[in-house]
Amino acid sequence: MIAGRMMDRPLLIIDILKHAADAHPTIEIVSRTVEGPIHRYGYADAFKRTAQLAHALKGLGIEEGDRVATIAWNTYRHFELYYGVSGIGAVCHTINPRLFEDQLEYIVNHADDRVIFIDSNLVPLVEKMAGRFPGLTAYIVMAARENMPETSLPNVLCYEELLDGQPETYDWPELDERAASAMCYTSGTTGNPKGSLYSHRSTVLHALGLLAPGVLPYGTGTAVLPVVPMFHVQAWGQPYVAPIAGTKLVMPGPKLDGESIYELIESEGVTLTLGVPTIWMGLLTHLRETGKRFSTLKHLVSGGAAIPLSLIKGYEEEYGINVAQGWGMTETSPVCAAGADGPEMDKLEGDARHELKLRERRFFGVELRLVDEDGNLLPHDGETQGELQCRGPWIVDGYYNDEAATAAAMTDDGWFRTGDVATITDAGLLQITDRTKDLIKSGGEWISSIDLENEAMSHPDVAEAAAIAMPHPRWQERPMLIVVPHEGKNPTTDDIREHLKTRIVSWWMPDDFAFVDELPHTATGKVSKLRLRERFKDHVLPTI
Ligand code: ADP
C-alpha cells in the first residue's frame, strides 16, 4: 500500500459545535423551556456554555468513559449536555422518561450511570425511584436556582449554579474517534432493554450522511424542529446536523401537542420538522379543526413507525407539504434511509406519487440486504419480503455488555439483523412491511400487517388501526384488525370489510374486527402490539 498523504484528524463531536461557533456563530438555537418561556441564543453562546458545563462535569469527578445520564426534553441545556459530556470523553446516556419503572431501574444500573441530569418537571418521576439507583452520586436539575423544585432527592445540584462562573473556554482533549460518546437503550418490547453505544466517529459520519444533498434540506435560511425527542435515538441526529449545516435549531421542550407544535413552527419560521406518525396525526387534526395553514413549513419527515398513506395525502394535498418517510432503529444511529425522491418519483402524480412515498432510499454509508428464514439472500424486486439486515459505520456491532443479545443480533458475516421485514425495489427503495415478531403467517405465507393497517386507515371513519396475528387451527395464524374510529364516527365491521375488499388480496381479509377507543402505545409513541396481543389473547376467532 502507498499511504495517502492526508492528515489523520479524528472525527470528534465537539468539533461540530466548534465549527458552528466559528462559521455560524449567530444562527440560533431556540427552545421552549420546561417553565414555558422561549429561550434563544447563537451557536457561539452554546459553545461557551458547553465549555462551562465541561468544567462543571470535571468538578463532579466525571472522567473519560464515565456514563452521564439525562432524562430530559429537547432544550438548549440538553443540547449542551450532548456536546459537553462527549467533549470531555464521557458518555451521554439519554433516557426515555416514558419507560416503565422497572426498565428505568434496569437501564440506569446496567449502564452504571454516575450522575443524572433531570428536567425540573421530571423530578417527581426520578424522586420516587431514587432508592433504586445505588450507583448515582448526584442528581442535577436542569434549571436556574429560582426554578428549582422542592425535592426529596439526595445530592441535588442546580445546573445553572454549576455553570455559573466557570471559564468560557475548555481545552478539549483530542480523543480517539472510536471512543464511546453516547448511548441509548431500546425500549425493549420483549426482554430487557438493550444498549446501543455510539462513538464519535459513528455520530459524525451519520450526521454527514444525513446531509447528502437531495435528501433532507438543510443550510442557511432553513430552520429544523426535531419533535422527535433527544432521548429517542439522539433526535435522529438533528442536534448534530443542524450546527454543521448552519441551520437554526428549534427545540419544542415538553409540549408536543398539535397546537404547541404549530405555534412554534409559525413563530420560528420552521422549514423542516421530524417526528413519529402519532405526532403528525395530532398536528393534522389541529390544523383541520382550526383551519390554520403553514406559512414557512415545507418538509415533514416521519419515522419510527410506518406512516399511514392517509397522513401523507393529508399533508401533501391539503397543505402542500413535502412528506418524506425515514427508516431507522436505535441500533442504527438511527437513520439509514429516507425519502423516495428520484427519477421514479418524478414520473408519478397523485395517489401513485403518494404511494411511492411509503418507500425510502438508503443513505450512502448503509448497505441493506434481505434474507429468508434460512439466511438465503432474496431478490430486490419490490415484491419479495424478507428479513432486513444492514451494515455500515453507524450500525452497532453488538450491544453494550450483553453477549446473548449480541449473538442473537449479529450474523456470522458481520451484518446486523434488524428484526424488520421489508421489500426493496430494483432501484434500491426500501419499504418496511412488518416486524418479524409481529408477522402474521397464514398457511405459511406472510401477511403484511403494515399494509393491512394502511388500507384500513384509508377509510374516512378510521383514525388508527392495528393488525395482530390470532391462532387458527387450519392456517396457524389469521389476522384480526383492531380499529379506532374517528371521534363521532361508528363504522361497522361490514363497512371496513367492504372498504378493504378492493384494496387487498382476499386471503389477507381479517377474520375478525374489534373497535376500541384507543390503542396502547409504547414509550416511543408506537402501537404496542405486545399489549394488544395480551389484551386479545382469550379472544376466539369466529372462523374457528
Ligand atoms: P423500539 O421501537 O423498539 O423502541 P426503535 O425506536 O429503535 O425501537 O424503533 C425501530 C423500529 O421502528 C424499527 O425496527 C421498525 O420496526 C420501526 N420503524 C422505524 N422506522 C420505520 C418506518 N419508516 N416504517 C416502518 N417501521 C419503522
XYZ file of C-alpha atoms and ligand atoms in Angstrom:
571
model
C 0.000 0.000 0.000
C 1.061 3.577 -0.588
C -0.301 5.529 2.365
C -2.252 8.635 1.421
C -0.634 11.906 2.436
C -3.630 13.334 4.244
C -3.915 14.398 7.867
C -5.323 11.767 10.158
C -7.589 14.104 12.134
C -10.155 12.335 14.325
C -13.868 12.854 13.724
C -14.990 14.335 17.051
C -18.415 15.531 18.127
C -17.171 18.688 19.864
C -15.652 19.819 16.557
C -19.177 20.091 15.171
C -20.081 22.729 17.733
C -16.702 24.396 17.421
C -17.344 24.669 13.688
C -20.800 26.152 14.273
C -19.387 28.663 16.779
C -16.822 29.753 14.173
C -18.840 29.534 10.986
C -22.433 30.113 12.116
C -21.990 31.991 15.428
C -25.281 33.884 15.374
C -27.521 31.141 13.954
C -29.898 30.402 16.789
C -30.933 27.532 18.960
C -34.437 28.401 20.113
C -36.027 26.390 22.919
C -39.409 26.318 24.541
C -38.279 25.852 28.111
C -39.816 23.471 30.611
C -41.017 26.548 32.520
C -42.717 27.895 29.373
C -40.867 30.998 28.076
C -38.808 30.864 24.877
C -35.015 30.875 25.257
C -32.742 31.814 22.358
C -29.011 32.093 21.773
C -26.479 31.547 18.978
C -24.145 28.611 18.347
C -21.214 30.704 19.673
C -23.019 31.180 23.006
C -23.860 27.472 23.106
C -20.183 26.625 22.644
C -19.176 28.877 25.547
C -21.753 27.362 27.868
C -20.708 23.880 26.790
C -17.171 24.745 27.923
C -18.598 25.863 31.274
C -20.501 22.593 31.509
C -17.335 20.630 30.756
C -15.578 22.332 33.681
C -18.581 21.594 35.891
C -18.575 17.913 34.872
C -14.893 17.635 35.722
C -15.714 19.242 39.052
C -18.245 16.471 39.655
C -15.471 13.925 39.141
C -16.602 12.724 35.700
C -13.761 11.011 33.854
C -13.311 9.636 30.350
C -15.626 6.685 29.755
C -17.983 7.529 32.631
C -21.666 7.413 31.838
C -23.658 10.591 32.422
C -27.410 10.111 32.225
C -30.012 12.605 31.065
C -33.743 12.389 31.452
C -34.902 15.483 29.680
C -36.884 17.102 26.853
C -35.461 18.856 23.807
C -33.981 22.124 25.065
C -30.702 24.060 24.835
C -29.453 22.585 28.126
C -29.886 19.067 26.805
C -28.034 20.211 23.645
C -25.161 21.452 25.840
C -25.038 18.060 27.539
C -24.784 16.261 24.180
C -21.583 18.177 23.442
C -20.153 18.790 26.921
C -20.363 15.176 28.081
C -18.940 13.645 24.896
C -16.433 16.519 24.599
C -14.622 15.501 27.794
C -14.654 11.855 26.696
C -17.589 10.742 28.830
C -20.714 9.018 27.504
C -24.066 10.811 27.335
C -26.748 8.281 28.178
C -30.165 9.626 27.196
C -33.138 8.030 28.941
C -36.767 7.973 27.862
C -38.958 9.283 30.728
C -41.929 7.284 29.448
C -40.338 3.919 30.215
C -41.773 1.680 32.891
C -40.104 1.987 36.299
C -38.529 -1.466 36.069
C -36.994 -0.564 32.707
C -35.641 2.720 34.091
C -34.087 0.920 37.021
C -32.527 -1.688 34.752
C -31.139 0.875 32.304
C -29.531 3.236 34.848
C -27.924 0.355 36.713
C -26.888 -1.623 33.653
C -25.237 1.459 32.136
C -23.651 2.168 35.528
C -24.541 5.851 35.281
C -22.533 8.136 37.592
C -24.748 11.216 37.692
C -28.090 12.111 36.162
C -29.327 15.412 34.682
C -33.091 15.856 35.041
C -35.580 18.383 33.715
C -37.424 20.004 36.613
C -40.835 18.625 35.626
C -39.418 15.085 35.552
C -38.038 15.292 39.094
C -41.107 13.575 40.650
C -40.559 10.585 38.350
C -36.967 10.108 39.460
C -37.726 11.036 43.076
C -39.970 8.059 43.673
C -37.275 5.728 42.341
C -34.199 7.285 43.968
C -33.518 4.311 46.259
C -33.232 2.031 43.251
C -30.158 3.755 41.740
C -27.300 2.905 44.132
C -24.571 3.996 41.685
C -25.734 7.592 41.150
C -23.643 10.138 43.049
C -25.560 13.302 42.109
C -28.899 14.445 40.688
C -28.589 17.664 38.715
C -31.800 19.555 37.994
C -31.622 21.385 34.662
C -32.916 24.726 35.917
C -31.937 28.104 37.318
C -31.937 28.472 41.110
C -35.330 30.268 41.127
C -36.925 27.369 39.245
C -35.522 24.566 41.367
C -38.374 22.360 42.641
C -38.747 21.175 46.202
C -37.444 17.630 46.228
C -36.589 14.761 48.494
C -33.811 13.599 46.118
C -30.406 13.191 47.757
C -27.342 15.121 46.480
C -29.335 17.562 44.370
C -27.486 20.203 42.388
C -28.661 23.109 40.261
C -27.493 23.171 36.618
C -27.131 26.938 36.356
C -25.246 27.174 39.633
C -22.820 24.527 38.412
C -22.091 26.546 35.255
C -22.021 29.927 36.917
C -18.545 31.485 36.967
C -16.879 28.620 35.073
C -14.429 29.617 32.284
C -15.989 30.003 28.829
C -13.238 28.074 27.092
C -12.101 24.498 27.571
C -9.036 22.652 26.433
C -10.977 19.892 24.661
C -8.976 16.652 24.645
C -8.053 15.035 21.335
C -9.960 11.805 21.832
C -9.824 8.641 19.800
C -12.679 8.937 17.291
C -13.657 5.357 18.122
C -14.265 6.260 21.775
C -17.851 5.885 23.001
C -19.744 9.186 23.015
C -23.371 8.409 23.773
C -25.731 5.565 24.470
C -29.393 4.775 24.111
C -31.374 1.692 25.129
C -34.164 0.246 23.021
C -37.445 0.326 24.855
C -37.346 -3.450 24.854
C -40.798 -4.623 23.895
C -39.529 -8.101 24.778
C -36.890 -8.951 27.387
C -34.581 -6.407 28.956
C -33.726 -3.168 27.158
C -30.530 -3.375 25.109
C -27.915 -0.629 24.940
C -26.538 0.841 21.713
C -23.206 2.552 22.325
C -22.369 5.218 19.743
C -18.883 6.539 19.004
C -17.637 9.970 17.935
C -16.838 8.550 14.539
C -20.237 6.903 14.030
C -22.044 10.060 15.133
C -20.120 12.435 12.868
C -20.421 10.103 9.874
C -24.150 9.697 10.497
C -24.590 13.482 10.586
C -22.574 13.913 7.392
C -24.560 11.104 5.768
C -27.827 12.886 6.533
C -26.500 15.998 4.826
C -26.271 14.304 1.442
C -27.863 16.758 -0.983
C -31.347 15.997 -2.163
C -32.364 14.015 0.883
C -33.322 16.445 3.629
C -32.921 20.172 3.047
C -30.603 21.966 5.462
C -28.464 25.078 5.232
C -28.646 28.821 5.605
C -32.171 30.115 5.778
C -33.580 26.812 6.988
C -34.882 26.005 10.461
C -35.363 22.485 11.755
C -37.726 21.426 14.527
C -36.966 17.948 15.859
C -40.201 16.965 17.564
C -38.581 13.572 17.905
C -37.122 13.662 21.412
C -33.428 13.817 22.203
C -33.953 10.647 24.259
C -35.279 8.859 21.172
C -32.068 7.936 19.335
C -30.409 11.347 19.531
C -33.353 13.183 17.983
C -32.470 11.376 14.758
C -29.155 13.217 14.530
C -30.650 16.720 14.246
C -28.615 18.245 17.121
C -25.511 17.297 15.109
C -26.707 18.003 11.572
C -28.075 21.500 12.244
C -24.814 23.020 13.598
C -22.799 21.541 10.722
C -25.191 23.000 8.171
C -25.780 26.356 9.839
C -29.433 25.507 10.238
C -31.442 27.116 13.014
C -32.418 24.535 15.621
C -35.847 24.849 17.221
C -36.429 22.784 20.350
C -40.003 22.096 21.494
C -39.420 21.350 25.204
C -42.049 19.123 26.796
C -45.102 20.335 24.835
C -45.655 18.015 21.883
C -49.374 18.532 21.199
C -50.592 19.791 17.821
C -51.291 23.351 18.955
C -47.899 23.873 20.647
C -46.004 22.407 17.698
C -47.961 24.549 15.244
C -47.262 27.737 17.240
C -43.538 27.037 17.288
C -43.391 26.230 13.565
C -45.068 29.537 12.768
C -43.298 31.781 15.287
C -39.811 30.470 14.457
C -40.148 30.075 10.692
C -39.546 26.330 10.754
C -38.933 24.822 7.293
C -38.348 21.168 8.219
C -39.719 19.082 11.067
C -39.249 15.456 12.106
C -41.226 13.093 14.334
C -43.274 9.913 14.680
C -46.663 9.428 12.948
C -48.643 9.894 16.192
C -47.328 13.460 16.457
C -48.261 14.202 12.847
C -51.769 12.846 13.380
C -52.163 15.242 16.319
C -50.911 18.198 14.291
C -53.114 17.393 11.277
C -56.188 17.148 13.476
C -55.318 20.534 14.984
C -54.951 22.121 11.537
C -58.226 20.704 10.287
C -60.128 21.765 13.404
C -58.791 25.324 13.411
C -58.474 25.985 9.677
C -54.875 27.148 10.184
C -52.229 26.990 7.430
C -48.435 26.859 7.424
C -46.512 29.894 6.220
C -42.927 28.541 6.228
C -43.019 24.770 6.699
C -42.086 22.889 3.525
C -40.822 19.452 4.580
C -42.054 16.947 7.122
C -40.215 13.732 7.955
C -41.995 10.826 9.590
C -40.196 7.851 11.050
C -40.066 5.378 13.910
C -43.162 3.549 12.637
C -44.859 3.166 9.277
C -46.671 6.315 8.207
C -50.257 5.781 7.050
C -50.855 6.785 3.436
C -53.796 8.906 4.578
C -51.411 11.083 6.587
C -49.115 11.641 3.600
C -52.102 12.606 1.473
C -53.493 14.899 4.153
C -50.310 16.962 4.428
C -49.439 16.946 0.743
C -52.857 17.584 -0.767
C -54.403 19.855 1.834
C -51.296 21.756 2.968
C -48.734 21.422 0.161
C -46.110 19.902 2.468
C -43.492 17.540 1.083
C -43.681 14.420 3.267
C -40.721 12.039 3.407
C -40.520 8.856 5.382
C -37.353 7.781 7.186
C -36.365 4.353 8.419
C -34.010 3.560 11.258
C -33.537 1.998 14.654
C -31.805 2.770 17.933
C -29.128 0.325 16.757
C -28.579 2.260 13.533
C -27.934 5.748 14.995
C -30.791 5.791 13.690
C -31.268 6.996 10.122
C -30.448 4.564 7.297
C -32.906 5.531 4.591
C -35.238 8.442 3.886
C -37.370 9.909 1.126
C -38.003 8.325 -2.239
C -37.289 11.332 -4.442
C -35.664 10.469 -7.725
C -36.492 9.564 -11.317
C -39.190 7.088 -10.250
C -40.974 9.804 -8.264
C -40.654 12.429 -10.989
C -42.707 10.287 -13.347
C -45.629 9.976 -10.955
C -48.552 12.115 -9.888
C -51.379 11.985 -7.359
C -52.003 8.745 -5.499
C -49.212 6.829 -7.236
C -46.765 9.501 -6.092
C -48.047 9.342 -2.515
C -47.744 5.577 -2.525
C -44.127 5.724 -3.581
C -43.567 7.887 -0.511
C -44.194 4.813 1.612
C -40.702 3.780 0.456
C -37.275 5.138 1.377
C -33.931 5.317 -0.355
C -30.885 4.185 1.620
C -28.163 6.661 2.504
C -24.603 6.402 1.331
C -22.825 4.557 4.148
C -25.548 1.986 4.738
C -25.823 -1.362 2.959
C -29.079 -3.289 3.052
C -29.985 -6.863 2.179
C -32.976 -9.179 2.508
C -32.752 -12.780 3.688
C -35.210 -15.638 4.143
C -35.653 -17.684 7.317
C -32.645 -19.845 6.440
C -30.407 -16.872 5.811
C -30.504 -17.112 1.977
C -30.301 -13.823 0.080
C -33.567 -12.686 -1.509
C -34.047 -10.571 -4.640
C -34.599 -6.823 -4.531
C -37.645 -6.877 -6.803
C -40.054 -4.777 -4.786
C -42.238 -7.830 -4.132
C -40.255 -10.409 -2.178
C -40.446 -9.877 1.567
C -37.544 -10.889 3.734
C -35.789 -10.025 6.949
C -33.832 -6.806 6.576
C -30.158 -6.810 7.520
C -27.800 -3.855 7.390
C -24.151 -2.941 7.657
C -22.260 0.324 7.901
C -20.112 2.618 10.050
C -23.075 3.863 12.098
C -24.681 0.470 12.759
C -23.993 -1.351 16.067
C -21.664 -4.350 16.026
C -23.271 -5.638 19.224
C -24.979 -4.450 22.395
C -23.358 -2.869 25.431
C -22.441 -5.601 27.926
C -24.968 -8.077 26.608
C -23.378 -11.077 24.936
C -26.575 -13.057 24.486
C -28.383 -10.201 22.752
C -25.299 -9.506 20.632
C -25.055 -13.114 19.482
C -28.728 -13.099 18.522
C -28.481 -9.822 16.599
C -25.327 -10.288 14.519
C -24.835 -12.639 11.564
C -21.653 -14.667 11.126
C -20.566 -12.386 8.299
C -20.980 -9.209 10.346
C -24.400 -7.861 9.370
C -26.974 -6.616 11.863
C -30.342 -8.388 11.932
C -32.933 -5.623 12.189
C -35.910 -7.809 13.058
C -37.831 -5.850 10.424
C -39.433 -7.439 7.394
C -39.158 -5.458 4.178
C -39.151 -5.331 0.401
C -36.552 -3.456 -1.670
C -37.098 -2.430 -5.297
C -34.507 -2.821 -8.044
C -33.999 0.941 -7.712
C -32.950 0.496 -4.078
C -36.174 1.722 -2.478
C -36.963 0.125 0.859
C -40.361 -0.486 2.415
C -40.849 -1.966 5.866
C -43.811 -4.327 5.838
C -43.611 -5.739 9.352
C -41.515 -6.670 12.340
C -40.578 -10.342 12.484
C -42.264 -10.658 15.858
C -45.473 -9.014 14.572
C -45.724 -11.012 11.356
C -48.965 -12.737 10.557
C -48.220 -16.077 8.966
C -51.277 -17.574 7.350
C -50.764 -21.038 5.873
C -47.039 -20.372 5.623
C -47.486 -17.053 3.740
C -46.743 -13.675 5.274
C -49.399 -11.039 5.535
C -48.000 -7.533 5.982
C -49.705 -6.021 8.995
C -48.439 -2.561 7.979
C -50.128 -2.802 4.554
C -53.322 -4.031 6.119
C -53.342 -1.201 8.643
C -52.598 1.340 5.963
C -55.515 0.230 3.824
C -57.843 0.227 6.822
C -56.728 3.755 7.742
C -57.636 4.980 4.281
C -61.287 4.558 5.329
C -62.544 8.057 6.186
C -64.002 6.952 9.546
C -60.857 5.189 10.760
C -58.345 7.120 12.864
C -55.972 4.273 13.693
C -55.817 0.532 13.064
C -53.597 -2.327 14.162
C -53.456 -5.869 12.815
C -52.375 -8.760 15.029
C -51.962 -12.484 14.456
C -54.519 -14.773 16.105
C -54.057 -18.539 16.414
C -56.019 -20.608 13.905
C -56.150 -24.438 13.706
C -56.080 -24.618 9.914
C -53.956 -21.598 8.906
C -51.806 -21.437 12.081
C -52.441 -17.690 12.205
C -55.073 -15.353 10.825
C -55.239 -11.546 11.023
C -57.503 -9.636 13.374
C -57.906 -5.902 12.933
C -58.362 -3.539 15.857
C -59.846 -0.232 14.793
C -60.035 3.181 16.471
C -62.821 5.188 14.773
C -62.577 8.958 14.368
C -64.459 10.838 17.071
C -68.202 10.702 16.493
C -67.940 8.011 13.796
C -69.258 4.470 14.121
C -68.036 2.351 11.222
C -69.266 -1.249 11.246
C -67.410 -4.454 10.504
C -69.201 -4.596 7.151
C -68.107 -1.041 6.275
C -64.460 -1.877 6.881
C -64.681 -5.223 5.133
C -66.343 -3.636 2.104
C -63.636 -0.956 2.015
C -60.813 -3.498 2.208
C -62.310 -5.830 -0.387
C -60.987 -3.962 -3.414
C -57.719 -2.980 -1.768
C -56.200 -6.237 -0.544
C -55.957 -9.805 -1.797
C -58.813 -11.909 -0.463
C -56.773 -14.141 1.850
C -55.490 -11.057 3.706
C -59.032 -10.151 4.828
C -59.045 -10.098 8.648
C -61.051 -12.907 10.210
C -62.352 -10.555 12.851
C -62.592 -6.865 13.756
C -62.731 -5.083 17.091
C -63.493 -1.414 17.730
C -61.749 0.369 20.603
C -61.384 3.975 21.799
C -57.607 3.899 21.753
C -54.636 1.645 21.100
C -51.857 1.021 23.639
C -48.634 2.878 22.749
C -45.005 2.237 23.675
C -42.650 4.747 25.295
C -41.667 5.984 21.837
C -45.252 6.513 20.696
C -45.691 3.361 18.626
C -48.623 0.980 18.807
C -47.706 -1.736 21.301
C -48.602 -4.973 19.541
C -47.386 -6.867 22.587
C -50.003 -5.270 24.809
C -52.652 -5.650 22.119
C -51.926 -9.354 21.786
C -52.150 -9.716 25.565
C -55.464 -7.909 25.571
C -56.951 -10.193 22.912
C -55.260 -13.424 23.982
C -58.500 -15.083 25.093
C -60.427 -13.914 22.060
C -61.525 -16.700 19.727
C -61.879 -16.001 16.010
C -65.390 -16.553 14.618
C -63.820 -18.522 11.744
C -62.675 -21.335 14.016
P -38.321 0.490 19.647
O -39.493 0.812 18.774
O -38.057 -0.960 19.748
O -38.302 1.237 20.907
P -36.651 1.982 17.830
O -37.118 3.325 18.185
O -35.234 1.739 17.628
O -37.036 0.980 18.935
O -37.509 1.532 16.605
C -37.010 0.870 15.498
C -38.137 0.196 14.781
O -39.143 1.111 14.381
C -37.696 -0.450 13.502
O -37.097 -1.699 13.737
C -39.019 -0.554 12.744
O -39.754 -1.695 13.112
C -39.775 0.669 13.178
N -39.657 1.695 12.155
C -38.821 2.721 12.124
N -38.988 3.455 11.007
C -39.966 2.860 10.294
C -40.592 3.103 9.026
N -40.262 4.139 8.278
N -41.552 2.250 8.621
C -41.906 1.196 9.380
N -41.360 0.911 10.571
C -40.398 1.730 11.025
